[in-house]
Short mmCIF file of C-alpha atoms and ligand atoms in Angstrom, two decimals:
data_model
loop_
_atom_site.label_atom_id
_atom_site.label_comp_id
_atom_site.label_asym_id
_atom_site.label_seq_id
_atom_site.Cartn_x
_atom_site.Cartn_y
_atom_site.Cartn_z
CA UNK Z 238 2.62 22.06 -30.80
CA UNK Z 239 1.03 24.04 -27.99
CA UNK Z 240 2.82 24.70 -24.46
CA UNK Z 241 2.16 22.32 -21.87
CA UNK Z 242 0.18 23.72 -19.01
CA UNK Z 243 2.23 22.69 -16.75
CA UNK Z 244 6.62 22.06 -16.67
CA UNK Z 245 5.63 19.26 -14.14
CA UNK Z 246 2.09 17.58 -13.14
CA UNK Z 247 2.50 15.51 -9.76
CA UNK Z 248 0.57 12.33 -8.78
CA UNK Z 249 -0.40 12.06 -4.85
CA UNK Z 250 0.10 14.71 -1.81
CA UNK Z 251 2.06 11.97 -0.13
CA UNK Z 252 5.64 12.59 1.43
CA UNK Z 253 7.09 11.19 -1.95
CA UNK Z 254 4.74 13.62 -4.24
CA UNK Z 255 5.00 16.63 -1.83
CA UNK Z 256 8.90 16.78 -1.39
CA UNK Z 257 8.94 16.23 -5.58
CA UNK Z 258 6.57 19.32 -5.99
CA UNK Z 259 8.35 21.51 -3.65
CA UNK Z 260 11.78 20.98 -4.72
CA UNK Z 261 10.86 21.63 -8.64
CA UNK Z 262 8.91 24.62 -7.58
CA UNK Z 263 11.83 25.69 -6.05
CA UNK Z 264 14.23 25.50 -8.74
CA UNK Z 265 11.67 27.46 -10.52
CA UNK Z 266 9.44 25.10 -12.29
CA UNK Z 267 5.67 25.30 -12.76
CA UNK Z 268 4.06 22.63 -10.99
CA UNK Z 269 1.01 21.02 -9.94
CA UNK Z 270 0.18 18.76 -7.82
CA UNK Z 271 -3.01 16.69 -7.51
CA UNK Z 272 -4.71 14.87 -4.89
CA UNK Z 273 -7.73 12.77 -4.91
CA UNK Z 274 -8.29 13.23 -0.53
CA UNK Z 275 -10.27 16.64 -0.25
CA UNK Z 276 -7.46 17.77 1.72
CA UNK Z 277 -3.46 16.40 1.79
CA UNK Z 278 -3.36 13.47 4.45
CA UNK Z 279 -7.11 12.87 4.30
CA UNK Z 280 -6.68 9.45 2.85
CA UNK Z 281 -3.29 8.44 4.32
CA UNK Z 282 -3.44 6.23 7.32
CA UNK Z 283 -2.32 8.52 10.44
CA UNK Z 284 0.57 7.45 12.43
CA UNK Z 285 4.25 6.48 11.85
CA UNK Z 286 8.13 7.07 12.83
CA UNK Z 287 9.57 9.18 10.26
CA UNK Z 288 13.63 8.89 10.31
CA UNK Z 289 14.10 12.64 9.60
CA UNK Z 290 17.74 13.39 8.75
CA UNK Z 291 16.34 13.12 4.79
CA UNK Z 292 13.83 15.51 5.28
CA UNK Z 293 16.36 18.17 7.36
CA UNK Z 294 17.90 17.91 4.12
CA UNK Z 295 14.78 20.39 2.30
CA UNK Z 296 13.46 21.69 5.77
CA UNK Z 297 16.32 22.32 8.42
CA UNK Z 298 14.28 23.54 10.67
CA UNK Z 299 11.19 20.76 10.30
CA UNK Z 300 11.97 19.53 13.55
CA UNK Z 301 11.08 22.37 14.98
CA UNK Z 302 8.88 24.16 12.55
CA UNK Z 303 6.22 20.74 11.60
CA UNK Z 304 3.44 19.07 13.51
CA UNK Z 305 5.90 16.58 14.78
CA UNK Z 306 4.32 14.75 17.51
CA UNK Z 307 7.13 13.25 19.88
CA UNK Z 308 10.99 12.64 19.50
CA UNK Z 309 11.61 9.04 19.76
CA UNK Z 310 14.23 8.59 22.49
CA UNK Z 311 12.99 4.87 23.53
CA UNK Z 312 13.19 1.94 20.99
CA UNK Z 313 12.18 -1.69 21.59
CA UNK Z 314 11.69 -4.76 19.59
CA UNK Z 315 9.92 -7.24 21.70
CA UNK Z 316 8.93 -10.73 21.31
CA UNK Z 317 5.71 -11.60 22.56
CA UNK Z 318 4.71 -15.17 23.84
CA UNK Z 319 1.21 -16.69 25.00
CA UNK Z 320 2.30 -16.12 28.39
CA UNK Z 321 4.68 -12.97 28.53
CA UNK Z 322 7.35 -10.83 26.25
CA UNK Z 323 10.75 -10.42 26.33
CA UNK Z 324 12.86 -8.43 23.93
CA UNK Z 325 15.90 -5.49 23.83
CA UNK Z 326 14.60 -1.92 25.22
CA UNK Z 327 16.63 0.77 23.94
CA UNK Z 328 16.58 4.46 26.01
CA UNK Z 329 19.08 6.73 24.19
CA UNK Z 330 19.91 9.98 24.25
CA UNK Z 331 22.18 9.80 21.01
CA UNK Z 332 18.89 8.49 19.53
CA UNK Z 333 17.53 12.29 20.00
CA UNK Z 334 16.58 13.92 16.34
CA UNK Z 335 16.86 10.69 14.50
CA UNK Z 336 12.97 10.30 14.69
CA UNK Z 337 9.73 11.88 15.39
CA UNK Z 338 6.34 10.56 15.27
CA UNK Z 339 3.85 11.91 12.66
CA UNK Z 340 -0.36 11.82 12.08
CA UNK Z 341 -0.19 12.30 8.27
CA UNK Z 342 -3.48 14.18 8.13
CA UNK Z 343 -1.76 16.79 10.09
CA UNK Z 344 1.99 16.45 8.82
CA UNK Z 345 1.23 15.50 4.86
CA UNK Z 346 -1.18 18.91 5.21
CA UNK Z 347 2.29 20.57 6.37
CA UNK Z 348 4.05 19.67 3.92
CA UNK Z 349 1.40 20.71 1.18
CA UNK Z 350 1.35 24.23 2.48
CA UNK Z 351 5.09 24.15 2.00
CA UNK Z 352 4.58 23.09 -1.68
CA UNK Z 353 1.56 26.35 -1.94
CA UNK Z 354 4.02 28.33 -0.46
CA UNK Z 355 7.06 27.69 -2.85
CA UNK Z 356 4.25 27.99 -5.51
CA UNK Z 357 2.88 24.71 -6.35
CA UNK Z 358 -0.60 24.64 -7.26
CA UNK Z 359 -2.54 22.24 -5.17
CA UNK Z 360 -5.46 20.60 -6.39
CA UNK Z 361 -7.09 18.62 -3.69
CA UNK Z 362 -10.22 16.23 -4.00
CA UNK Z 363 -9.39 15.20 -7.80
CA UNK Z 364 -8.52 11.77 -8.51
CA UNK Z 365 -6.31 11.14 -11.40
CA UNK Z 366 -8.12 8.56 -13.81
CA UNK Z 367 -5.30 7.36 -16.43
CA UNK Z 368 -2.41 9.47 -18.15
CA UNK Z 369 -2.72 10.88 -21.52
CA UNK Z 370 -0.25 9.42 -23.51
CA UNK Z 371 1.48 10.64 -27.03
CA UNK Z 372 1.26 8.21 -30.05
CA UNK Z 373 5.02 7.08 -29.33
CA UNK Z 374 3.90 6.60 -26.11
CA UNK Z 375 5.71 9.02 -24.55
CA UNK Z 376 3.15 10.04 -21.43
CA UNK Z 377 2.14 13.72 -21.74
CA UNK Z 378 -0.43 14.31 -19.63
CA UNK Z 379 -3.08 12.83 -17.05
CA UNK Z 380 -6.98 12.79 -17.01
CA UNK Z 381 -9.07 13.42 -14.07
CA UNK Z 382 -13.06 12.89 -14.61
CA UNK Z 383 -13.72 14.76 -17.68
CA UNK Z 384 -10.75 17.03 -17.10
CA UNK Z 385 -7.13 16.90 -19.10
CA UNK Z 386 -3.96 18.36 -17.80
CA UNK Z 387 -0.63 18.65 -20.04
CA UNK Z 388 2.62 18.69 -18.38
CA UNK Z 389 6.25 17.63 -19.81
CA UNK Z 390 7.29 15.49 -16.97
CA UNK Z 391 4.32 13.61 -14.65
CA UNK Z 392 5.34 12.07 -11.58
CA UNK Z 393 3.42 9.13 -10.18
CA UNK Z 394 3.57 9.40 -6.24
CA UNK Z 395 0.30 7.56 -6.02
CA UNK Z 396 1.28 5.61 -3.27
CA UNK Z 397 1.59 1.25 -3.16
CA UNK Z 398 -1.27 0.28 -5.69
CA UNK Z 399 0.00 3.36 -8.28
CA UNK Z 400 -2.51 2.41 -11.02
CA UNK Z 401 -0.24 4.73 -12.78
CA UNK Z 402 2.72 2.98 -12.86
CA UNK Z 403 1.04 -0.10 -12.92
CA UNK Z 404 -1.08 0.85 -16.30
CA UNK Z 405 2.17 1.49 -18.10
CA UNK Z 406 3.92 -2.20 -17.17
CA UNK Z 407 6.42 -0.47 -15.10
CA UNK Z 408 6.24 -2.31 -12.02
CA UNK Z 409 4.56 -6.12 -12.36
CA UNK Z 410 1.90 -7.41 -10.08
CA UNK Z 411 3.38 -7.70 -6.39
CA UNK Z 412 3.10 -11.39 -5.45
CA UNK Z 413 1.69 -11.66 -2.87
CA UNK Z 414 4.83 -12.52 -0.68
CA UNK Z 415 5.87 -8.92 -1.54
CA UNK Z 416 2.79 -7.49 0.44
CA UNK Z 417 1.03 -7.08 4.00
CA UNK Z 418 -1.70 -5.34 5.18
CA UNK Z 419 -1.44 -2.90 7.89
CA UNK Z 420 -4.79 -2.25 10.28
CA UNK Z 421 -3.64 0.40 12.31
CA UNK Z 422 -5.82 2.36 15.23
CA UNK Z 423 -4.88 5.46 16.87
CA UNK Z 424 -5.65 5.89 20.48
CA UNK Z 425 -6.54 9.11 22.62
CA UNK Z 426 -4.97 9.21 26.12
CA UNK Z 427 -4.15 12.11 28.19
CA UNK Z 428 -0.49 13.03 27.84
CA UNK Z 429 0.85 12.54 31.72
CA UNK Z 430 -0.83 8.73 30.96
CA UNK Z 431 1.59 8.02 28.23
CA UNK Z 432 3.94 9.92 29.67
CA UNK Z 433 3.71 7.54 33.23
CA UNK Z 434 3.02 4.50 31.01
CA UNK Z 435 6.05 4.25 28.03
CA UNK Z 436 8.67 6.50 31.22
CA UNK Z 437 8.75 9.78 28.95
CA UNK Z 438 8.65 13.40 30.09
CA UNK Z 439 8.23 16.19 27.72
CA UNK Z 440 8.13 15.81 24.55
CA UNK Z 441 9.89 12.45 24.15
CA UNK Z 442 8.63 9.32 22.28
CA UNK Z 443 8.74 5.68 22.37
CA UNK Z 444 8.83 3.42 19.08
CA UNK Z 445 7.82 -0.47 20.28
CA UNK Z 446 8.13 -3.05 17.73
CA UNK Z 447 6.88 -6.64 18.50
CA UNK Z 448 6.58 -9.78 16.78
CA UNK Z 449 5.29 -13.71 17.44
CA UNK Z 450 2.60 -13.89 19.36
CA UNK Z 451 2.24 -10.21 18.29
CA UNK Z 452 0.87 -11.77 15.03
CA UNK Z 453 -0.63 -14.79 16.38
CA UNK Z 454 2.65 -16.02 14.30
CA UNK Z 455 2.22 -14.91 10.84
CA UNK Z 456 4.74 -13.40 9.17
CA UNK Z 457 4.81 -9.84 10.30
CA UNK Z 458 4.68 -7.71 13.25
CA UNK Z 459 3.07 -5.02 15.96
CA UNK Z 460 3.86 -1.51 16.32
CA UNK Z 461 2.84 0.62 19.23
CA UNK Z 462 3.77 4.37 18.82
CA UNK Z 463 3.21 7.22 21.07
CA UNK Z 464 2.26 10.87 19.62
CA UNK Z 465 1.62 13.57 21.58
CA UNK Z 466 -2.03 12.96 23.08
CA UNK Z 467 -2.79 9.66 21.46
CA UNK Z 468 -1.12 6.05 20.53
CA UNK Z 469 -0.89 4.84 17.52
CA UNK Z 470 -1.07 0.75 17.68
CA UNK Z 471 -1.25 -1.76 14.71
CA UNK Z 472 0.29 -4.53 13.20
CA UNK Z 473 1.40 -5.45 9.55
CA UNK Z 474 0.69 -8.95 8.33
CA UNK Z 475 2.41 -10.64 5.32
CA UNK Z 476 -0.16 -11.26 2.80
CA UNK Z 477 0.40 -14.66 1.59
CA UNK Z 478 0.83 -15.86 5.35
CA UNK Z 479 -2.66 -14.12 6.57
CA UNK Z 480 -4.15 -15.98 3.72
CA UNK Z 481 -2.80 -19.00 5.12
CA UNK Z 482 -3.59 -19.11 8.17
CA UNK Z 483 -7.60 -18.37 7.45
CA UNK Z 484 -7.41 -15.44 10.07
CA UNK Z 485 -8.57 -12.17 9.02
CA UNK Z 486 -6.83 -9.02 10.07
CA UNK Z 487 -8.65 -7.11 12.07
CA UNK Z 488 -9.07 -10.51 14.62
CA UNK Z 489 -5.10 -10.39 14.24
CA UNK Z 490 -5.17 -7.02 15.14
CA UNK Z 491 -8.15 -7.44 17.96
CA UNK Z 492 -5.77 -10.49 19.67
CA UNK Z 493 -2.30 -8.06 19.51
CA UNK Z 494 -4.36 -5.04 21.09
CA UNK Z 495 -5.62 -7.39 23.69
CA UNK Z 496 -2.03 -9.08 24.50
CA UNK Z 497 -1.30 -7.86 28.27
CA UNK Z 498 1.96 -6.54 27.39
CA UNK Z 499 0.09 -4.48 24.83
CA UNK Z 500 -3.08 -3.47 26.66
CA UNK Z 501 -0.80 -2.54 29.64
CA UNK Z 502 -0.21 0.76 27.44
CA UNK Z 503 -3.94 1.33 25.51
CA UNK Z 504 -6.30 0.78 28.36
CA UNK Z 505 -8.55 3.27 29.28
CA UNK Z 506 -7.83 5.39 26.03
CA UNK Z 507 -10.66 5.56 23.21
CA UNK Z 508 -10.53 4.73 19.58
CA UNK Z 509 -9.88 7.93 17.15
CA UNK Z 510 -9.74 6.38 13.89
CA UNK Z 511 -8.81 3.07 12.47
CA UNK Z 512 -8.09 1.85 9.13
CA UNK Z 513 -6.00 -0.50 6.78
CA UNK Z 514 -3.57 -0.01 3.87
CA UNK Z 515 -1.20 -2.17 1.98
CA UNK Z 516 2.75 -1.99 2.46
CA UNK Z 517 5.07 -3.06 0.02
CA UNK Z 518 7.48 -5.47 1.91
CA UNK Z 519 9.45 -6.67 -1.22
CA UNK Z 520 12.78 -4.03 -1.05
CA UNK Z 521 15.00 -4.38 -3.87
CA UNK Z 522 13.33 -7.36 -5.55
CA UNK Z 523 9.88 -4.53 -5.98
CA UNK Z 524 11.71 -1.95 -7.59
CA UNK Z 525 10.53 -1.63 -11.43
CA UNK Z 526 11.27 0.96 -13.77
CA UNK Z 527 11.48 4.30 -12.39
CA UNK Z 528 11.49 6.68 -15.26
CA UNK Z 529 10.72 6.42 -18.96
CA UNK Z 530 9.18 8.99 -21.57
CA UNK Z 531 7.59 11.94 -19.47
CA UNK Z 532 6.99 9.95 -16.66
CA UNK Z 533 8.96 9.32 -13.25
CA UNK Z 534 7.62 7.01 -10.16
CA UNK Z 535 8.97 7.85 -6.48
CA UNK Z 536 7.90 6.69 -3.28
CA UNK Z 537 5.89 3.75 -2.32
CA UNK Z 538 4.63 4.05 -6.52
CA UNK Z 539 8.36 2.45 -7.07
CA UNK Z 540 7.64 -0.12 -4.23
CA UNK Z 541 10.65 1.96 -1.90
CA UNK Z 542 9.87 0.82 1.41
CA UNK Z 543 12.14 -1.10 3.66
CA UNK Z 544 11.32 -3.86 6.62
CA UNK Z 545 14.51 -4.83 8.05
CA UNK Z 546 12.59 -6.70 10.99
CA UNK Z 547 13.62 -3.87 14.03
CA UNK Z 548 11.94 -0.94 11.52
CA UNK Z 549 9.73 -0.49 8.69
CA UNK Z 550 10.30 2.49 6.87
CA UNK Z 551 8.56 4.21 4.13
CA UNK Z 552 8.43 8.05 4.50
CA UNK Z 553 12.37 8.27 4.41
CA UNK Z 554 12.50 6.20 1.05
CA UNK Z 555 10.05 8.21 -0.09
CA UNK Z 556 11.35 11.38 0.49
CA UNK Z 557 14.98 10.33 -0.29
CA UNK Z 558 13.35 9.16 -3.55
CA UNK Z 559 11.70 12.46 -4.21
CA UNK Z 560 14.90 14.53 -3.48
CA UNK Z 561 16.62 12.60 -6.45
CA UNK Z 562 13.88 12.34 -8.25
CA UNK Z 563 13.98 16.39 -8.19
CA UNK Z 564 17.08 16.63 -8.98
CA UNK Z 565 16.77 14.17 -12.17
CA UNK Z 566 13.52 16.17 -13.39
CA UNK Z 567 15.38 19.44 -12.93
CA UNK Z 568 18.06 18.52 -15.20
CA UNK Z 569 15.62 16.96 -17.78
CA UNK Z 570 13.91 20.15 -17.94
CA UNK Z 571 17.07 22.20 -17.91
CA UNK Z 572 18.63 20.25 -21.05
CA UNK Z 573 15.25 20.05 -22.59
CA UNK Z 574 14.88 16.44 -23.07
CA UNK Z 575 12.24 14.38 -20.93
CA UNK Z 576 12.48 11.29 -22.24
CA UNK Z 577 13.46 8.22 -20.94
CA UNK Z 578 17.11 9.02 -21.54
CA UNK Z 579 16.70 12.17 -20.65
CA UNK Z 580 15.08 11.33 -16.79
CA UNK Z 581 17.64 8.52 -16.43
CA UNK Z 582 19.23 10.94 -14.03
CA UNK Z 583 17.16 10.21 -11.39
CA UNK Z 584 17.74 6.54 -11.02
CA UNK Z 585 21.26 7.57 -10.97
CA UNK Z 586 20.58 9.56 -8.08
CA UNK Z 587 18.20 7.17 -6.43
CA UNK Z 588 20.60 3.99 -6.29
CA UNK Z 589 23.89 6.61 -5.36
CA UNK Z 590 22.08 7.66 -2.55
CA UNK Z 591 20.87 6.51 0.52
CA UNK Z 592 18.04 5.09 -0.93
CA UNK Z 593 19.56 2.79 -3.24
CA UNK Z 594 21.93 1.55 -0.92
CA UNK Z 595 19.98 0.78 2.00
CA UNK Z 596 17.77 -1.21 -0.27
CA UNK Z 597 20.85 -3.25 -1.85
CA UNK Z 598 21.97 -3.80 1.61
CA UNK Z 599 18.73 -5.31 2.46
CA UNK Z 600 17.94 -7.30 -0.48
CA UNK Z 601 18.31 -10.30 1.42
CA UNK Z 602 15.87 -9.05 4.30
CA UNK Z 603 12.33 -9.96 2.77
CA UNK Z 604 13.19 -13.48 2.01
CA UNK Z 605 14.78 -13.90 5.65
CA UNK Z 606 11.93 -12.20 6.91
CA UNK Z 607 9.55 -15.30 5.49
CA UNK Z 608 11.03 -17.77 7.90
CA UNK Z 609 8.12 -19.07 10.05
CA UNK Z 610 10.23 -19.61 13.27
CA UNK Z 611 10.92 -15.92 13.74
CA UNK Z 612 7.29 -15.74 14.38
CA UNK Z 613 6.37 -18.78 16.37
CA UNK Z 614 9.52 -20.31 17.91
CA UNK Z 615 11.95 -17.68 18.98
CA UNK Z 616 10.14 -15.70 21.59
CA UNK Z 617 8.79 -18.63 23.47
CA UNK Z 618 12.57 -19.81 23.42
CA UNK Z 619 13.97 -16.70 25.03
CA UNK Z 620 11.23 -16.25 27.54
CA UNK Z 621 12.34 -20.43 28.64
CA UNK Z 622 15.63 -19.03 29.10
CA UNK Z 623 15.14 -15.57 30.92
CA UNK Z 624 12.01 -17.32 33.38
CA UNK Z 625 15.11 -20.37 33.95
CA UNK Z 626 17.57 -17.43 34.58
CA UNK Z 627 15.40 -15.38 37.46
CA UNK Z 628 13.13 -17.92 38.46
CA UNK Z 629 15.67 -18.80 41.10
CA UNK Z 630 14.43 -21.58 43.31
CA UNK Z 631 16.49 -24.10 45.82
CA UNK Z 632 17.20 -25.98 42.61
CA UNK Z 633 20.79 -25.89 42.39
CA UNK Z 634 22.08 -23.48 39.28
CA UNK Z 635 23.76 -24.03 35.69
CA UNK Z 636 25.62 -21.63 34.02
CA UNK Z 637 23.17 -19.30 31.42
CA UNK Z 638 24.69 -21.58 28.31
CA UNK Z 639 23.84 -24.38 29.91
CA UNK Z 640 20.37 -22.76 30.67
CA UNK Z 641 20.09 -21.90 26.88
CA UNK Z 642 20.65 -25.08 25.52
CA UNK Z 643 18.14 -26.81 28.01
CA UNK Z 644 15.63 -23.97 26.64
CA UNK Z 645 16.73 -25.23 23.00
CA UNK Z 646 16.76 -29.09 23.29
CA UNK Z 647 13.03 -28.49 24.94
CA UNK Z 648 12.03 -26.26 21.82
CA UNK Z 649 10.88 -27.05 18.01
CA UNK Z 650 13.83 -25.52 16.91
CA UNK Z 651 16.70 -27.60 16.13
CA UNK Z 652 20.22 -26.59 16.09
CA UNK Z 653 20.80 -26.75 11.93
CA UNK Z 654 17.56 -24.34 12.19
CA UNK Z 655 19.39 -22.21 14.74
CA UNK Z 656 22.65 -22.31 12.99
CA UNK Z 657 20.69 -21.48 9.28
CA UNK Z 658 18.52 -18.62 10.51
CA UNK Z 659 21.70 -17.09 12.60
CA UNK Z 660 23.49 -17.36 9.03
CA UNK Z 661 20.85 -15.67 7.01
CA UNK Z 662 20.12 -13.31 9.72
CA UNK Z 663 23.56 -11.83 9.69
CA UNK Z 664 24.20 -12.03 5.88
CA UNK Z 665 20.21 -10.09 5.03
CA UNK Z 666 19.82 -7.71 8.78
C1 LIG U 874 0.31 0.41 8.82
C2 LIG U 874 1.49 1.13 8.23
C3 LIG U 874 2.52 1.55 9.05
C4 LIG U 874 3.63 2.20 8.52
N1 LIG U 874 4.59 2.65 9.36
C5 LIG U 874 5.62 3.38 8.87
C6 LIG U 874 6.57 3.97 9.75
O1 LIG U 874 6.48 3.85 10.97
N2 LIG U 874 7.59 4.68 9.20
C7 LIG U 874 7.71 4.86 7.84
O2 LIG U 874 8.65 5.54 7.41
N3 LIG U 874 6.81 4.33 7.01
C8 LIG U 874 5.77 3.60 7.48
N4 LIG U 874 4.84 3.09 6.63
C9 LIG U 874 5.03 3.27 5.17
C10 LIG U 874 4.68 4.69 4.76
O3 LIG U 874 3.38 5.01 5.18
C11 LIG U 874 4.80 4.84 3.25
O4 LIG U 874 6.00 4.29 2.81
C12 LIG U 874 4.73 6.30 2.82
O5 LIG U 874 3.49 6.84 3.16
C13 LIG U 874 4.97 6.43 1.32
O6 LIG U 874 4.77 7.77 0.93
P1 LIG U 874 4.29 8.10 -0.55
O7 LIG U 874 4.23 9.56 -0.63
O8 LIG U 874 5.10 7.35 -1.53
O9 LIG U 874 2.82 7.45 -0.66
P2 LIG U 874 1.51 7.75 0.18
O10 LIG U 874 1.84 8.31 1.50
O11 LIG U 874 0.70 6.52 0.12
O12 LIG U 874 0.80 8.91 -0.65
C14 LIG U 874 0.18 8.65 -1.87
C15 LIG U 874 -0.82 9.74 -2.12
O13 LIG U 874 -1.34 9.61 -3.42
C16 LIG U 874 -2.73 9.86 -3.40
N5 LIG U 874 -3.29 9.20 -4.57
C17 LIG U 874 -3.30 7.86 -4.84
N6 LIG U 874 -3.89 7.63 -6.04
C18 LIG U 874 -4.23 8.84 -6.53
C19 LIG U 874 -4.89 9.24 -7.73
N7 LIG U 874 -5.28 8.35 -8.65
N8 LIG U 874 -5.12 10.55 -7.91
C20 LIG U 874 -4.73 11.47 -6.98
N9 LIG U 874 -4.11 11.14 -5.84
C21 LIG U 874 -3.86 9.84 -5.62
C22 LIG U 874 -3.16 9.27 -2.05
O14 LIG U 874 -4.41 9.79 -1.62
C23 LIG U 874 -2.01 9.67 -1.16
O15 LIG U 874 -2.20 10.92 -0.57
C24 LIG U 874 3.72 2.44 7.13
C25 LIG U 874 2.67 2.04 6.30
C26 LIG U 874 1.55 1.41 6.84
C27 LIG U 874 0.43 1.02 5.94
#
C-alpha cells in the first residue's frame, strides 16, 4: 500500500482546526490543513470574547503577540424591559487576562500563519467535498472538487453544520432546541467614543450580555462587544423559539439594536459587516462520537460550545478540544494504530480536561435555559422593584422585601414558578 500524503489532513482554519494543525506539526507530523474561505477567517463571522488561559497554554505570549482587540475588564448581564434595563455590572481588575476580544478574519489569519510557520501546509479557498473512505470504512482520505488527498488521521474542524461528521452518523441531526442563529453586526466608531461610552481607557474592553426584551422574549440573548475601533453587537436566538414566535431574525436583531439602552452605545457609528451563523446551544446532550477509524471531530464539528446564560463560549472549547485532540492523534501516530481504538485517547483527554468538565457541569444549562420566563417575566420584575426602591416619593416606605413581593404578587410569575426556576437555576448555572 502506498504512503499517505499526508500523517494528518485537517478540516477548517477555525480555532479548533488551527490549534490541531499546529500542535501535530509541532510534534513533528506532516500536516495539512484545508480551508474552503480564500483566506483563514474569511468565512467566520468577526467578533467574540475569547477566554484565553487555553490558548496561553500553546502561545504564552498570544496576549501580547495576536491581533487581540481589547482586554475585557467590564462584564455585564443586563435585563432589558420595554421601558428600561437593569442587570449586575461587573468592573474588575482581577478580571484582567481572562479575556480579549477577537475579529476572526484578523485573529483566525494569526493563528494560520502560526500553523505555516510550525510547517503546516495551508491550503486556502478549497472546500472539502466528502472523505474518501477504505472498504472497512475506516476514513482515509478527503476529496475536494476533482482533487484526492490521503492522510492517516483526518480531523473534521468544519465548524457547527460539519457535513463531515454528519455524513459518517457521528453526530445526529441537532433538534432544533439544540440550535440558534446568531445575526451579528460589527460597528466602526472612533476609539475615544467607545472609550467615553462603555468608561474604558486604553486598551480595556467591555463584554455586555442582555436578555428579555433583548430578544423581544425568545429564548436567547444580546451581546454588545467592544474591539478596538469598532463594536461588535448581535444577538443569538433559540431556533425552535424564533420559529415560534413568526419573527424573523434580523427584525429581532433590528428591535435589540434599536433598544435605548443599546443604541445609547452604537449611535453615530456605521455598519462594517453583518452576517449570521448557527451556534450549537445543546452542551453535553450534542456531543456525538468524537473519534473512530482515521477520523477525529473537535470544535464546534463535536457540537463543544457552552451557553451558561452570563457567557457563550465556543473558541475556548474549541481550542481546549484541539489541544487533546493533539495529544490523542500524536499518540495514535506514535504507536502506529489510527483506528478507532487507537484515537480513543483523545476523548480521554477531552472529558479529563477542562472541556469535558465544564460541559458535565452544565448539562443541565440548555434545558434551564428553555424556560420562557427568563425571557419575558424576570426583567420587567426587577425593574418594578429597583423603580419602587429609588422612586422615592412622600409615600411612606416598606422595607425592599416587602417592595419585592409587591413587585411579585403584581407580576405573571407565581411563587411555585419562582421557587422552580430558583431550583433549576442553582442545580444547571
Ligand atoms: C453570533 C455568534 C457569537 C459567538 N460568540 C462567541 C463568543 O463571544 N465567545 C466564544 O468563545 N464563542 C463564541 N461563538 C462560538 C464560536 O464562534 C465557535 O464556537 C468557534 O468559532 C468554533 O471554532 P471551530 O474552529 O470549531 O469552528 P469555526 O470557527 O466555525 O471554523 C470552522 C472552519 O471550517 C471551515 N470549513 C467548513 N466546512 C469546510 C469544508 N467543507 N471545507 C473546508 N473548510 C471548511 C470554515 O470556513 C471555518 O473556517 C459565537 C458564535 C456565533 C455564531
Amino acid at each position: 500500500m502506498s504512503e499517505p500524503d499526508f500523517d494528518v489532513a485537517v478540516v477548517g482554519a477555525g480555532p479548533a482546526g488551527c490549534v490541531t494543525a499546529y500542535l501535530l506539526a509541532q510534534q513533528g507530523h506532516s500536516v495539512v490543513l484545508v480551508e474552503r474561505g480564500e483566506a483563514p477567517g474569511a468565512k467566520n463571522l468577526s467578533g467574540g470574547v475569547l477566554y484565553g488561559r487555553v490558548l496561553e497554554q500553546v502561545f504564552p505570549d498570544f496576549a501580547a503577540a495576536a491581533p487581540v482587540e481589547r482586554r475585557v475588564v467590564r462584564n455585564a448581564v443586563t435585563f432589558l424591559t420595554s421601558t428600561g434595563a437593569v442587570g449586575v455590572d461587573l468592573t474588575s481588575d482581577r478580571l484582567d487576562g481572562n479575556a480579549y476580544t477577537v475579529l476572526r478574519a484578523r485573529f483566525d489569519a494569526w493563528l494560520a500563519e502560526r500553523c505555516e510557520e510550525a510547517g503546516v501546509f495551508l491550503m486556502p479557498g478549497v472546500r472539502v467535498d466528502r472523505l474518501l473512505t477504505s472498504p472497512s470504512g475506516a476514513v482515509t482520505g478527503l476529496v475536494a472538487g476533482d482533487d484526492e488527498l490521503s492522510a492517516r488521521v483526518v480531523v473534521a474542524a468544519d465548524g457547527v453544520n460539519s457535513f463531515l461528521a454528519r455524513g459518517l452518523g457521528l453526530r445526529p441531526k441537532p433538534a432544533q432546541n439544540q440550535l440558534a442563529v446568531g445575526v451579528k453586526a460589527v460597528v466602526s466608531l472612533p476609539r475615544e467614543t467607545i472609550d467615553d461610552r462603555f468608561g474604558l481607557v486604553g486598551d480595556e474592553g467591555a463584554a455586555l450580555a442582555m436578555v428579555g426584551e433583548a430578544t423581544g422574549g425568545i429564548g436567547g440573548g444580546g451581546f454588545l462587544y467592544t474591539n478596538a475601533t469598532s463594536l461588535s453587537v448581535g444577538v443569538v436566538l433559540r431556533l425552535d423559539d424564533l420559529a415560534a414566535s413568526g419573527a424573523s431574525a434580523s427584525d429581532v436583531f433590528d428591535r435589540y439594536c434599536e433598544h435605548p439602552a443599546v443604541q445609547r452605545y452604537l449611535r453615530g457609528g456605521e455598519v462594517l459587516e453583518y452576517g449570521s451563523h448557527l451556534v450549537a446551544e445543546g452542551g453535553l446532550g450534542m456531543l456525538g462520537t468524537v473519534a473512530t477509524d482515521g477520523l477525529v471531530v473537535v470544535g464546534d464539528a463535536a457540537g463543544l460550545t457552552i451557553n451558561s446564560g452570563l457567557t457563550v463560549r465556543g473558541m475556548d472549547l474549541a481550542i481546549g478540544s484541539a489541544i487533546a485532540a493533539a495529544g490523542g492523534i500524536g499518540d495514535a501516530l506514535d504507536a502506529g494504530d489510527t483506528s478507532a481504538a487507537g484515537l480513543a485517547g483523545y476523548r480521554e483527554r477531552l472529558m479529563a480536561g477542562f472541556v469535558g468538565k465544564d460541559l458535565t457541569t452544565y448539562a443541565k444549562a440548555p434545558a434551564f435555559l428553555e424556560r420562557p420566563r427568563m425571557y419575558r417575566d424576570y426583567g420587567p420584575v426587577l425593574e418594578d422593584v429597583m423603580v419602587r426602591a429609588f422612586d422615592l416619593d412622600t409615600t411612606p416606605r416598606k422595607h425592599l422585601a416587602s417592595v419585592a413581593w409587591d413587585a411579585l404578587r403584581t407580576s405573571p410569575v407565581g411563587m411555585l414558578d419562582l421557587a422552580s426556576d430558583l431550583w433549576a437555576g442553582v442545580r444547571a448555572l
